[in-house]
PDB file of C-alpha atoms in Angstrom:
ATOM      1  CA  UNK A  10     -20.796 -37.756  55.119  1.00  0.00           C
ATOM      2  CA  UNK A  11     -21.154 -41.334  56.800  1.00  0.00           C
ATOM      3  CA  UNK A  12     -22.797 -41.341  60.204  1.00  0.00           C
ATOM      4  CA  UNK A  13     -22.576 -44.252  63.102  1.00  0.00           C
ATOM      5  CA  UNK A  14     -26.429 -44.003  64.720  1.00  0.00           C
ATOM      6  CA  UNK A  15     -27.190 -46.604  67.844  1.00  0.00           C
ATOM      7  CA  UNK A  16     -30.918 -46.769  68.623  1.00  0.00           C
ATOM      8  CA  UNK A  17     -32.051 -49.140  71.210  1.00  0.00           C
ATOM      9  CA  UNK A  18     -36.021 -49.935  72.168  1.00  0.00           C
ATOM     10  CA  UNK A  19     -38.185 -53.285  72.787  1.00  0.00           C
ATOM     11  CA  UNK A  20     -36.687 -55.136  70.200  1.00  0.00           C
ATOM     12  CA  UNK A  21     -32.927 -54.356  71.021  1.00  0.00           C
ATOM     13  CA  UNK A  22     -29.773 -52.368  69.820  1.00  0.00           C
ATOM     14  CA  UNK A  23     -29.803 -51.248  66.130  1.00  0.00           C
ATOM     15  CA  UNK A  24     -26.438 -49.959  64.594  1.00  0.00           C
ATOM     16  CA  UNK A  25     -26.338 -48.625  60.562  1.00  0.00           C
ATOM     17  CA  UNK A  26     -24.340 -46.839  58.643  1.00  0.00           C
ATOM     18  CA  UNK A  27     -26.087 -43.585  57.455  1.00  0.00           C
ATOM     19  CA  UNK A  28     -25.626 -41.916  54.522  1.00  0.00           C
ATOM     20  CA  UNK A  29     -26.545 -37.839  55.850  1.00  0.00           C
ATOM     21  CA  UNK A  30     -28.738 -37.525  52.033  1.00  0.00           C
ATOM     22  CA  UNK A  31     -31.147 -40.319  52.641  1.00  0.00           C
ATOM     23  CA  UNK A  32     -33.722 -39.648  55.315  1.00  0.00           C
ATOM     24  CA  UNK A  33     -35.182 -43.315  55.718  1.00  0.00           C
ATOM     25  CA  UNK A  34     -33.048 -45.386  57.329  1.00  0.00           C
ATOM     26  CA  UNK A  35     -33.345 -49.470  57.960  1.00  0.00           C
ATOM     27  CA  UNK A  36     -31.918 -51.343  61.276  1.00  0.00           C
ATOM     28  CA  UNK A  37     -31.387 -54.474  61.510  1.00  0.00           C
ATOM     29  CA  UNK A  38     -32.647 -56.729  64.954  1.00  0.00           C
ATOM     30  CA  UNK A  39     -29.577 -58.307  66.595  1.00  0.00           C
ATOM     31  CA  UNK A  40     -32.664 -61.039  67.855  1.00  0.00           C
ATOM     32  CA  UNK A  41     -34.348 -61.592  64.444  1.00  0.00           C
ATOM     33  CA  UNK A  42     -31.459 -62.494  63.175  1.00  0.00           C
ATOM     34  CA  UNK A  43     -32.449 -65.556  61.246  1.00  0.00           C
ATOM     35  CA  UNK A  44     -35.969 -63.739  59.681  1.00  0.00           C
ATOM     36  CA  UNK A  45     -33.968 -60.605  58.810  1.00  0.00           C
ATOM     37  CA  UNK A  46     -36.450 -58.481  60.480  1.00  0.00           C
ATOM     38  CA  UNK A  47     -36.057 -54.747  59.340  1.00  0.00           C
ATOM     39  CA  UNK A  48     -37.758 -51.647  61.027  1.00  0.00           C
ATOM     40  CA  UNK A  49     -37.711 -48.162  58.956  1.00  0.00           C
ATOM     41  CA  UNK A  50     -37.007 -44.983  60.642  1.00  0.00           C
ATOM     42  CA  UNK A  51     -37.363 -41.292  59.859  1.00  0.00           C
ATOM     43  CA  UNK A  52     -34.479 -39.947  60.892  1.00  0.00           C
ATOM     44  CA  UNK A  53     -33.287 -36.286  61.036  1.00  0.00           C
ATOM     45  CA  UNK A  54     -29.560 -35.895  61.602  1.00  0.00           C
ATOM     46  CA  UNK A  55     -28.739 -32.250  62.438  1.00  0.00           C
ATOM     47  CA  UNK A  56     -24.456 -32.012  62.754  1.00  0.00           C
ATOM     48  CA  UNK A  57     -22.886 -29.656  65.751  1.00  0.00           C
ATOM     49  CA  UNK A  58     -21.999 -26.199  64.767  1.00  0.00           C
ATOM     50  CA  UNK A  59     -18.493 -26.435  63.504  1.00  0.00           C
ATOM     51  CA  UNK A  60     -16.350 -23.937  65.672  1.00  0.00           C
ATOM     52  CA  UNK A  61     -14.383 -23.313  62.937  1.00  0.00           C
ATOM     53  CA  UNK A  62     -16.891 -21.835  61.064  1.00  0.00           C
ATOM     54  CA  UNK A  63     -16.661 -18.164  61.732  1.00  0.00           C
ATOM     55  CA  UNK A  64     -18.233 -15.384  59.872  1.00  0.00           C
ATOM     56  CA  UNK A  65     -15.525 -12.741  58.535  1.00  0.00           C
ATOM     57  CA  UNK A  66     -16.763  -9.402  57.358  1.00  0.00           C
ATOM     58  CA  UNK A  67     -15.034  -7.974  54.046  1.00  0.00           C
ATOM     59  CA  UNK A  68     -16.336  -4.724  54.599  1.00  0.00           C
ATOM     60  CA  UNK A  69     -13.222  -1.715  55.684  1.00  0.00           C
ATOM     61  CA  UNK A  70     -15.607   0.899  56.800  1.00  0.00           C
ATOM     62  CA  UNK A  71     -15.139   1.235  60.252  1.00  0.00           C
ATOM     63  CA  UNK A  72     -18.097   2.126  62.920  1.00  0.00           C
ATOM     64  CA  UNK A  73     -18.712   6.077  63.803  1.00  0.00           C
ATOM     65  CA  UNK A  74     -18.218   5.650  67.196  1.00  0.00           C
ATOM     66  CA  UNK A  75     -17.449   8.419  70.062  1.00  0.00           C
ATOM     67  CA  UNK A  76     -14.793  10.065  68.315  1.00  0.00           C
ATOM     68  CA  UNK A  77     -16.216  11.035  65.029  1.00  0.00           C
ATOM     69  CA  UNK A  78     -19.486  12.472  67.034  1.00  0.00           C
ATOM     70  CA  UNK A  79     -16.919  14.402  68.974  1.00  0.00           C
ATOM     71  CA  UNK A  80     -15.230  16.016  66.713  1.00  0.00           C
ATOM     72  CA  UNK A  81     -18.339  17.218  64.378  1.00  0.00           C
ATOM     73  CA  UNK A  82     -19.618  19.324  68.081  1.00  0.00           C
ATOM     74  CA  UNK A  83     -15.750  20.479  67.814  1.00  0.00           C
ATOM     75  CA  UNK A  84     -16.182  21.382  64.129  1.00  0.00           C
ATOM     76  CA  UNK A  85     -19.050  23.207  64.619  1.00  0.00           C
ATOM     77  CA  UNK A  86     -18.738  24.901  67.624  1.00  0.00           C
ATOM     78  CA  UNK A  87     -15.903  26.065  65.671  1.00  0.00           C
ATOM     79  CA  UNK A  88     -17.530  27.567  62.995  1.00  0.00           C
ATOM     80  CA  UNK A  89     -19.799  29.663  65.699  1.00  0.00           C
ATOM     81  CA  UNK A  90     -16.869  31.331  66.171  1.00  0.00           C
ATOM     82  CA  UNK A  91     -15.516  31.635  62.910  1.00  0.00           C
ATOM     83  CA  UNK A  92     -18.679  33.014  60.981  1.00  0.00           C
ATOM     84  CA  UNK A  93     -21.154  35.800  61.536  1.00  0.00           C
ATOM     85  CA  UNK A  94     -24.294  33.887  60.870  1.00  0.00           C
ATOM     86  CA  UNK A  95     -26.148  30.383  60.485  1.00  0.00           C
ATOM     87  CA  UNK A  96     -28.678  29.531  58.429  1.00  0.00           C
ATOM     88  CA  UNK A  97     -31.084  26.906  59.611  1.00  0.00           C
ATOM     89  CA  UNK A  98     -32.294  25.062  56.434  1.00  0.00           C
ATOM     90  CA  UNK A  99     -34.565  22.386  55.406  1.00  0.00           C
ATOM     91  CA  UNK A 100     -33.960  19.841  51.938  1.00  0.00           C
ATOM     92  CA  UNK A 101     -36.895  18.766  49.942  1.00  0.00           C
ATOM     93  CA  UNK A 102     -36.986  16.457  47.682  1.00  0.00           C
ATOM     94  CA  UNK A 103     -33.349  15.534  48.581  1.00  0.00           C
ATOM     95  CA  UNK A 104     -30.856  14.434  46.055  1.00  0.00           C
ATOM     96  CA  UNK A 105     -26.985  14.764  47.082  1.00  0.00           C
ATOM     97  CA  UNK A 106     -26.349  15.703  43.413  1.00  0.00           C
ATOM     98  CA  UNK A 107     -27.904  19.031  44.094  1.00  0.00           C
ATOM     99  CA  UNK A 108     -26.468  19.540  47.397  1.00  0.00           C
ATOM    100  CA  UNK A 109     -22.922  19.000  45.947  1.00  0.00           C
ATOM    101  CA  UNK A 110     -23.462  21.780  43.578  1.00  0.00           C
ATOM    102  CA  UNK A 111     -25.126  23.738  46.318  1.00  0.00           C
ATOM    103  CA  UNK A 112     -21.327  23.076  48.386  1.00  0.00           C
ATOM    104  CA  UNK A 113     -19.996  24.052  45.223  1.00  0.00           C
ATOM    105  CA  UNK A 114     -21.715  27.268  44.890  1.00  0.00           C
ATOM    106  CA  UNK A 115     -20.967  28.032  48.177  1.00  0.00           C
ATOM    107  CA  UNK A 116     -16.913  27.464  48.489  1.00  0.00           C
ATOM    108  CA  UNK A 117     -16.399  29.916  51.337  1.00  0.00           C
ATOM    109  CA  UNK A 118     -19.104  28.843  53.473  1.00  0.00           C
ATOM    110  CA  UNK A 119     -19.520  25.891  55.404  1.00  0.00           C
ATOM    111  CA  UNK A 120     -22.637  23.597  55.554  1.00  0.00           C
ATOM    112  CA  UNK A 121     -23.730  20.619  57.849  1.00  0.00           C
ATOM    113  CA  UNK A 122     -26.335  17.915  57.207  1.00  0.00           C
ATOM    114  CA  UNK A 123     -27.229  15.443  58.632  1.00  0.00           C
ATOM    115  CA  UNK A 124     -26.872  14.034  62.516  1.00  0.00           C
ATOM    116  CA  UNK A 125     -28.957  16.708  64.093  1.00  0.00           C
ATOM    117  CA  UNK A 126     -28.926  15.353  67.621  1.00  0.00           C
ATOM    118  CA  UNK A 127     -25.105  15.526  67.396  1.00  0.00           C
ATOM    119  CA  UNK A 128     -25.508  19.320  65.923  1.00  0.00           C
ATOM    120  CA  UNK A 129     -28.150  20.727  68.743  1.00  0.00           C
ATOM    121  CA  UNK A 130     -25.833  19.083  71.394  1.00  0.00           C
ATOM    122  CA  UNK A 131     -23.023  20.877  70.281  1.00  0.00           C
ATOM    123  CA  UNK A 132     -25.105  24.242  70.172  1.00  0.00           C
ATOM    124  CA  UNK A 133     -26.286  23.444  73.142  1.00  0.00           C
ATOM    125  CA  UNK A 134     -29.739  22.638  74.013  1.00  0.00           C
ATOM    126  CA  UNK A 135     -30.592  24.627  76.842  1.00  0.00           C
ATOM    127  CA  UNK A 136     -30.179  28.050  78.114  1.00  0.00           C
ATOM    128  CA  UNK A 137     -27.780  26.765  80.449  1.00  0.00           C
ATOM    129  CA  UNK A 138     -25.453  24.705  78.439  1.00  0.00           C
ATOM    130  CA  UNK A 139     -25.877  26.530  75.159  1.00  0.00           C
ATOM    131  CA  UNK A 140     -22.164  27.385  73.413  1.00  0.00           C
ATOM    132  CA  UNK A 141     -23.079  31.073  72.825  1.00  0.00           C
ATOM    133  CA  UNK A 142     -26.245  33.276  73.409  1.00  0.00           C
ATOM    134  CA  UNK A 143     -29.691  31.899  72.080  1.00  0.00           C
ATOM    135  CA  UNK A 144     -28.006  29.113  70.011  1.00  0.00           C
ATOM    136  CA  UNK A 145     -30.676  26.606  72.506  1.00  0.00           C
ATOM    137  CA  UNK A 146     -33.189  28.581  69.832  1.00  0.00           C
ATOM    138  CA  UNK A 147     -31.656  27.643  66.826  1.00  0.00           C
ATOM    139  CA  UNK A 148     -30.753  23.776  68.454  1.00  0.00           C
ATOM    140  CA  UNK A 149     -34.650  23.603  69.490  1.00  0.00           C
ATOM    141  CA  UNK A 150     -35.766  23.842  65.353  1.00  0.00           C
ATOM    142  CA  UNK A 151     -33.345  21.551  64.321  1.00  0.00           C
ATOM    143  CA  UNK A 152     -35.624  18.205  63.197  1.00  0.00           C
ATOM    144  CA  UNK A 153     -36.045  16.183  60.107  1.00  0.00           C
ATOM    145  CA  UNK A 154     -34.018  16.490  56.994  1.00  0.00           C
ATOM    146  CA  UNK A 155     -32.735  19.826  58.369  1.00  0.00           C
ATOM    147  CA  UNK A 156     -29.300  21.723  57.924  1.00  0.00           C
ATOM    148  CA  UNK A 157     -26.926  24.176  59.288  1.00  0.00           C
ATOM    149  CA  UNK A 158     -24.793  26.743  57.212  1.00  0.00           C
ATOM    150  CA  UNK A 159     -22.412  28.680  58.189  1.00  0.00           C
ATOM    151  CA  UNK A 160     -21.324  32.036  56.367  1.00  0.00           C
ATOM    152  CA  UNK A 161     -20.508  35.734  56.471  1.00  0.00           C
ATOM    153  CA  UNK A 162     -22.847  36.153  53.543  1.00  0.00           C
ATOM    154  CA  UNK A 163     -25.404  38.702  54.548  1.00  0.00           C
ATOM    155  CA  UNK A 164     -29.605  37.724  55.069  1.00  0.00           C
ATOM    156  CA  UNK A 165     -30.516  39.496  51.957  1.00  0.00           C
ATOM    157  CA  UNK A 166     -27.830  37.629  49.036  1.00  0.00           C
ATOM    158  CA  UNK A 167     -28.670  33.934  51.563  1.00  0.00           C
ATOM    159  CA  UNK A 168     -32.107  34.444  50.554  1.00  0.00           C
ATOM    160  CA  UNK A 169     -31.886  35.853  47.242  1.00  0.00           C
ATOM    161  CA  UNK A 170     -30.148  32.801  45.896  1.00  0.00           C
ATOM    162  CA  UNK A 171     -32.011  29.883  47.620  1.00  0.00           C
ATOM    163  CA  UNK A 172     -35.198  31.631  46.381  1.00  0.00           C
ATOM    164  CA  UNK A 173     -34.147  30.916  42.921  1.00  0.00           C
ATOM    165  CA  UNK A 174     -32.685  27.535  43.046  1.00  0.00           C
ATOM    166  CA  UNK A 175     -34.965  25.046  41.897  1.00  0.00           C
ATOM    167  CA  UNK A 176     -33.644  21.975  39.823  1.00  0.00           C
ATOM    168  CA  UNK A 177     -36.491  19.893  38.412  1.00  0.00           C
ATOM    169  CA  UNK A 178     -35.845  16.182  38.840  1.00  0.00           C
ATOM    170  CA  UNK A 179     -37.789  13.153  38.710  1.00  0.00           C
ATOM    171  CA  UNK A 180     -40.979  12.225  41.272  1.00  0.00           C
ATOM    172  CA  UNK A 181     -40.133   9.029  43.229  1.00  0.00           C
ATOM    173  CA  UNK A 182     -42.856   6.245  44.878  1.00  0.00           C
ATOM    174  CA  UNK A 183     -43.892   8.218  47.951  1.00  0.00           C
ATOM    175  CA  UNK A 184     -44.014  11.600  46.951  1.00  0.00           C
ATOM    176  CA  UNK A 185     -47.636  14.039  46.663  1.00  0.00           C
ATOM    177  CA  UNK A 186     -48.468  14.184  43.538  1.00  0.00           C
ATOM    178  CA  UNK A 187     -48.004  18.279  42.702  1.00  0.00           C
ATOM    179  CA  UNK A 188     -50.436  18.044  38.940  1.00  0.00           C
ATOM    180  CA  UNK A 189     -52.246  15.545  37.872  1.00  0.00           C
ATOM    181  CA  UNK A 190     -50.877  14.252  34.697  1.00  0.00           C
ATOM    182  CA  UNK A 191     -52.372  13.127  31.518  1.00  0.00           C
ATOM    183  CA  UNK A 192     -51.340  11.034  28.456  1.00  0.00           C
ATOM    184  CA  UNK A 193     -53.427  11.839  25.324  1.00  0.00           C
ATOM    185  CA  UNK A 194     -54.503   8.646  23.338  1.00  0.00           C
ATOM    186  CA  UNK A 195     -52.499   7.692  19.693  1.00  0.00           C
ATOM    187  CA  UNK A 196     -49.207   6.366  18.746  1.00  0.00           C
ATOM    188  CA  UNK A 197     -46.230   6.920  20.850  1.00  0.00           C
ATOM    189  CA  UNK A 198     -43.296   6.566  18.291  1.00  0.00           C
ATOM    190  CA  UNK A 199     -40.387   7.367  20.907  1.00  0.00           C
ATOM    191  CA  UNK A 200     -40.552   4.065  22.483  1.00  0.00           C
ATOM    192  CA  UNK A 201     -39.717   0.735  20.185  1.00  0.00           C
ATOM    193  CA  UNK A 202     -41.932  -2.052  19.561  1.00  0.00           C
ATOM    194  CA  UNK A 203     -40.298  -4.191  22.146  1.00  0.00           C
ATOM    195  CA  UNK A 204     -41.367  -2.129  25.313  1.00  0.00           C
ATOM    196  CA  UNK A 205     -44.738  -2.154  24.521  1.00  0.00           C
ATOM    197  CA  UNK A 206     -45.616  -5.352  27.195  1.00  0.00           C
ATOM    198  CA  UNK A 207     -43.774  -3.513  29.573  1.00  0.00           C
ATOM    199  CA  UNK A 208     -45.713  -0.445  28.920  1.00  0.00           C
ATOM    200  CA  UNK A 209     -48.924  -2.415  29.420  1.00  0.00           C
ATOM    201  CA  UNK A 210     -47.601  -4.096  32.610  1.00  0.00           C
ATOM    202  CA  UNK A 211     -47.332  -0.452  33.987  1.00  0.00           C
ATOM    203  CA  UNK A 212     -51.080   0.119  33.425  1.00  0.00           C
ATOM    204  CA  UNK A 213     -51.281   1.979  30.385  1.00  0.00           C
ATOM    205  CA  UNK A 214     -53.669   0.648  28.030  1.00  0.00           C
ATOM    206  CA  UNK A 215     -51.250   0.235  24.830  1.00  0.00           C
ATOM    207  CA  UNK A 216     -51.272  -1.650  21.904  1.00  0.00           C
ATOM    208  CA  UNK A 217     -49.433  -2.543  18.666  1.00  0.00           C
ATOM    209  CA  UNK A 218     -50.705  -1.111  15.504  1.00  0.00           C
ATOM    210  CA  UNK A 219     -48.702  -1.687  12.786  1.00  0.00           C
ATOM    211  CA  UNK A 220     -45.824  -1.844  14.516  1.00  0.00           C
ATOM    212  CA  UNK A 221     -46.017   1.005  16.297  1.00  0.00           C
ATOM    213  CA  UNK A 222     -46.707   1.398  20.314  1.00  0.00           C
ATOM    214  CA  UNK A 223     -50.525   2.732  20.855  1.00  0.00           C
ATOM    215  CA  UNK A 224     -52.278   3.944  23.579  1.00  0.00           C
ATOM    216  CA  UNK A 225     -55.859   3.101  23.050  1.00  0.00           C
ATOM    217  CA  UNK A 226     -57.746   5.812  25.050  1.00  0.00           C
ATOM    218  CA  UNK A 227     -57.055   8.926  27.017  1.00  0.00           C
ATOM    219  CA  UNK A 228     -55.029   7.642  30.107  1.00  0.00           C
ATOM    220  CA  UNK A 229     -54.567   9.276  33.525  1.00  0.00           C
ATOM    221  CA  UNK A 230     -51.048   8.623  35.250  1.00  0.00           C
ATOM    222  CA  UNK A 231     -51.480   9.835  38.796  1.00  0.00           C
ATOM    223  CA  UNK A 232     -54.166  12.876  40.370  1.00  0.00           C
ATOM    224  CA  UNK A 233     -52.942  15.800  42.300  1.00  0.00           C
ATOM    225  CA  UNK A 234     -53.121  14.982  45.987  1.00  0.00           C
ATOM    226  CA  UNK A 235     -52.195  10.996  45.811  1.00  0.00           C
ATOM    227  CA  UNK A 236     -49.222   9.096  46.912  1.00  0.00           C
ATOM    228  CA  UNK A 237     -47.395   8.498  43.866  1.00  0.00           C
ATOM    229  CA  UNK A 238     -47.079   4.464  43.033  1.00  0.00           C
ATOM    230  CA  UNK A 239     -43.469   2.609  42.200  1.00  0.00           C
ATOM    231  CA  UNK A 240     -44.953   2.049  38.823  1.00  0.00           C
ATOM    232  CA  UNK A 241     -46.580   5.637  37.852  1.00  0.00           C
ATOM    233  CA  UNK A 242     -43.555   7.071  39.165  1.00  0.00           C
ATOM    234  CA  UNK A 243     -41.582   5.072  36.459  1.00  0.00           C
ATOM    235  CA  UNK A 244     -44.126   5.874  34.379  1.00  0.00           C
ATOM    236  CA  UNK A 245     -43.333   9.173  34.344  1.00  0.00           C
ATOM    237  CA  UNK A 246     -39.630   8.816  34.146  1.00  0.00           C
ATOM    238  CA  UNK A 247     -40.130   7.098  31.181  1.00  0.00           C
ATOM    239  CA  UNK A 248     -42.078   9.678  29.426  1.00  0.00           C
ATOM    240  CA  UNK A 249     -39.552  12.381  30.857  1.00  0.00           C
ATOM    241  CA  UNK A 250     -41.558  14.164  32.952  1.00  0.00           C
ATOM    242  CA  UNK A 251     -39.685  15.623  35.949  1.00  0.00           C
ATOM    243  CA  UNK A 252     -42.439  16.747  38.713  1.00  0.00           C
ATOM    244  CA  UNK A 253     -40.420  16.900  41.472  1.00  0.00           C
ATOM    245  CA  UNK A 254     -38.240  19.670  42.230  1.00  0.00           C
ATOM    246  CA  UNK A 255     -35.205  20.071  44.642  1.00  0.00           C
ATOM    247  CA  UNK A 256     -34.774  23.094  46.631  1.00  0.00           C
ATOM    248  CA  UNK A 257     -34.076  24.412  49.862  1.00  0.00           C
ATOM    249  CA  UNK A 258     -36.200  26.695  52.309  1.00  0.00           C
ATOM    250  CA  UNK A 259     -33.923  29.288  54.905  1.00  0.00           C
ATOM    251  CA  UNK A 260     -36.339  29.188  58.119  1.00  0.00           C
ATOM    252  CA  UNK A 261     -33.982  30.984  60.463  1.00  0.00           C
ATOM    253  CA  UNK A 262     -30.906  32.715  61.090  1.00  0.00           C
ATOM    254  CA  UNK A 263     -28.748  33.547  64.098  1.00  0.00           C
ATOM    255  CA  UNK A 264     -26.282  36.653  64.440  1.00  0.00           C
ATOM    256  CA  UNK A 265     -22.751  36.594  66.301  1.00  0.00           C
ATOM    257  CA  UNK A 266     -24.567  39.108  68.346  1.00  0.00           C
ATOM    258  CA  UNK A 267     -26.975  36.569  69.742  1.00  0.00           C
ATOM    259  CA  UNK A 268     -30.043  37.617  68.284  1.00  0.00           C
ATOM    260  CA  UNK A 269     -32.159  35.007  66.633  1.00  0.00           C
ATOM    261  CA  UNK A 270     -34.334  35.436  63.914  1.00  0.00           C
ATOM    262  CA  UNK A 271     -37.270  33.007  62.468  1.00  0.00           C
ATOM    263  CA  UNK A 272     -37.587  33.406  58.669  1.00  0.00           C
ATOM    264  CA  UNK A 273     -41.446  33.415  57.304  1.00  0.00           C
ATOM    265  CA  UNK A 274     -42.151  31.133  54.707  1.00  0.00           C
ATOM    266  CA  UNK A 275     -40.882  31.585  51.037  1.00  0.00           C
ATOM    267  CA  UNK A 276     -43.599  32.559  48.292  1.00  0.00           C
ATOM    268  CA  UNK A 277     -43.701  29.040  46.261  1.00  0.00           C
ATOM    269  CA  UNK A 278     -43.388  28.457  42.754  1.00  0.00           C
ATOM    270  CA  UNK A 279     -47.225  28.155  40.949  1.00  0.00           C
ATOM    271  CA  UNK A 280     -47.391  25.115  39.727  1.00  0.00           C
ATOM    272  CA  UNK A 281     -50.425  23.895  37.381  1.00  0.00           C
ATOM    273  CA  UNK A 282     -53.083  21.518  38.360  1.00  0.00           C
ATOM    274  CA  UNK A 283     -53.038  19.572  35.471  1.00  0.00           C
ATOM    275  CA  UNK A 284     -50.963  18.750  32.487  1.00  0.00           C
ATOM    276  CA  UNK A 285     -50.904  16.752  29.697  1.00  0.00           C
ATOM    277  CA  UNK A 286     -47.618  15.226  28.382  1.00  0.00           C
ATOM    278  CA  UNK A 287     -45.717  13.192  25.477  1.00  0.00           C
ATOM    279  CA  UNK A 288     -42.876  11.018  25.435  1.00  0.00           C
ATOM    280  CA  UNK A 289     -39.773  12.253  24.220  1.00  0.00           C
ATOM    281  CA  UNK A 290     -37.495  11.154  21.882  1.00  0.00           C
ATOM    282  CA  UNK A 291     -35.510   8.532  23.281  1.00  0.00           C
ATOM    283  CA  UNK A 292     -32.085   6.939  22.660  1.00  0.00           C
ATOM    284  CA  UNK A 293     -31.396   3.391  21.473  1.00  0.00           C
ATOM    285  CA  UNK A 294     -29.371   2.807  24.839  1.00  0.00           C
ATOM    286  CA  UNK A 295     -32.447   3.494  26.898  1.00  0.00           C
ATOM    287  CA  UNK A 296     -34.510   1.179  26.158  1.00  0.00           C
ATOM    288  CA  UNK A 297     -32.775  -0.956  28.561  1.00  0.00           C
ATOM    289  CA  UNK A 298     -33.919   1.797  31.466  1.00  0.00           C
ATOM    290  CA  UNK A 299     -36.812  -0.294  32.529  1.00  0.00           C
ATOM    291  CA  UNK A 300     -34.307  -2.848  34.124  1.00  0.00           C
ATOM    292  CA  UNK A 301     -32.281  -0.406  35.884  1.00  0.00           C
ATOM    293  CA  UNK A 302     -35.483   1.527  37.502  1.00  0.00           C
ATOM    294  CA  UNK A 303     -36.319  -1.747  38.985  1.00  0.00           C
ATOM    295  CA  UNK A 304     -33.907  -1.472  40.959  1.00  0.00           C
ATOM    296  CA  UNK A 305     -34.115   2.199  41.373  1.00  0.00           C
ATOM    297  CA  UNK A 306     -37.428   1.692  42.946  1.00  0.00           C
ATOM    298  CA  UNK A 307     -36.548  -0.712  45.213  1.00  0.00           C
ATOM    299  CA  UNK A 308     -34.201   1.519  46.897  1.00  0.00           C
ATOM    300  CA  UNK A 309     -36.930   4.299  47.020  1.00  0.00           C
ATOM    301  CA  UNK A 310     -39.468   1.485  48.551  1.00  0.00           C
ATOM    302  CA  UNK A 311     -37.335   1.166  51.535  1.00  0.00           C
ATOM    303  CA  UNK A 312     -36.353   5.061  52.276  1.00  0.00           C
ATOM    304  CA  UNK A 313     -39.812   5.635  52.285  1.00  0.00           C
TER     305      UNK A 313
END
């Protein structure tokens, strides 16, 4: 783009053309004319915002305004009157895999996650304004990743089956580590020559020996009781090891009849301090994984 400046001082009016690339610009002096006098400038030219310019979003999802809070205190204060009891409920480890199948499992029952300022307003937060008796109770517990569920399942078959769902699943960059975990020195056939540098920029202390991926000494991946790193936590993916576990804890129930009921906490699995593990045997397709857990990781980096 070609520019018109004017700048004027002591020695008089100096017009150019300017080219907008080139950032040293020469005027000429209208009275040192005949010695061609030339004075240098540094010049930055910033243009006007173009009002034509506008910024269009792509994106169809429309905002969650008014109207969809609205109708989930409809929706549940619904279900208050359509089921006997709810179930307050807390996720850990939360992976909406294993909730769908939890929905699944549960077809003629109704559950709600999610929003839980929306879900104790529609309760009802205070004796006053509460939607039926003690439900300010039930409202008053309802923090963190915390759930309701509706159902005319009785106490004992609600607690019977949550007991017994566990799904192992993978530990991600955040977590406490349960065990601390252990790789034994020697060859580690399962992975390919080609991830060994990889391996090594992970911290493990490998080598190539004949081909063949190494680990050189007795290595120790994370200790029971730490945070668990982005990189031991693919570390363990890699090997296979799933330390994690998804499952979800009943911590209270309410009646049609108004009573309200806090639910002591549920015996826990025993888990072993420490474990030793191998890699094992992997496919020809995943030896790619390491690319796709970077961004994995990135997207656990900024839940946490």
């Amino acid at each position: 783009m070609i520019l018109i400046c004017t700048m004027a001082n002591r020695h008089g009016t100096y017009k150019s053309l300017i080219n907008q690339s080139h950032k040293t610009i020469r005027f000429r002096s209208k009275e040192n004319r005949s010695t061609c006098v030339y004075h240098e400038y540094i010049l930055v030219v910033k243009m006007p915002k173009s009002k034509r310019d506008k910024k269009v979003s792509l994106t169809q999802t429309k905002k969650k305004g008014l109207e969809f809070k609205q109708k989930i205190i409809e929706d549940v204060q619904a279900c208050c009157d359509k089921y006997k009891h709810i179930f307050l409920f807390s996720v850990h480890n939360m992976r909406n895999t294993h909730l769908k199948e939890v929905r699944q499992s549960w077809t003629g029952s109704r559950f709600y996650f999610g929003k839980n300022k929306v879900m104790a307003l529609a309760l009802g937060r205070t004796q006053e304004d509460e939607y039926k008796d003690n439900l300010h109770k039930l409202s008053t517990q309802l923090r963190g990743q915390s759930g309701l569920l509706f159902t005319n399942k009785s106490k004992k078959e609600v607690l019977s089956f949550f007991d017994e769902y566990r799904v192992p699943d993978y530990a991600r960059s955040g977590n406490i580590c349960q065990q601390t975990v252990m790789l034994d020195e020697g060859p580690i056939p399962e992975f390919s020559h080609s991830m060994e540098p990889q391996l090594r920029q992970l911290g493990l202390p490998t080598c190539l020996q004949k081909g063949v991926v190494t680990l050189r000494n007795n290595h120790t991946v994370c200790e029971q009781g730490n945070i668990l790193t982005p990189e031991q936590a693919r570390i363990l993916k890699l090997f296979g090891y799933k330390m994690a576990e998804f499952f979800v804890t009943i911590e209270g129930m309410w009646s049609s009849n108004g009573k309200w009921e806090l639910i002591a906490d549920r015996p826990d699995p025993i888990v072993p301090p420490k474990v030793t593990i191998k890699a094992k045997p992997r496919k020809e397709e995943d030896e790619d994984e390491m690319e796709d857990d970077e961004e994995e990781i990135e997207d656990d980096e900024e839940g946490t």
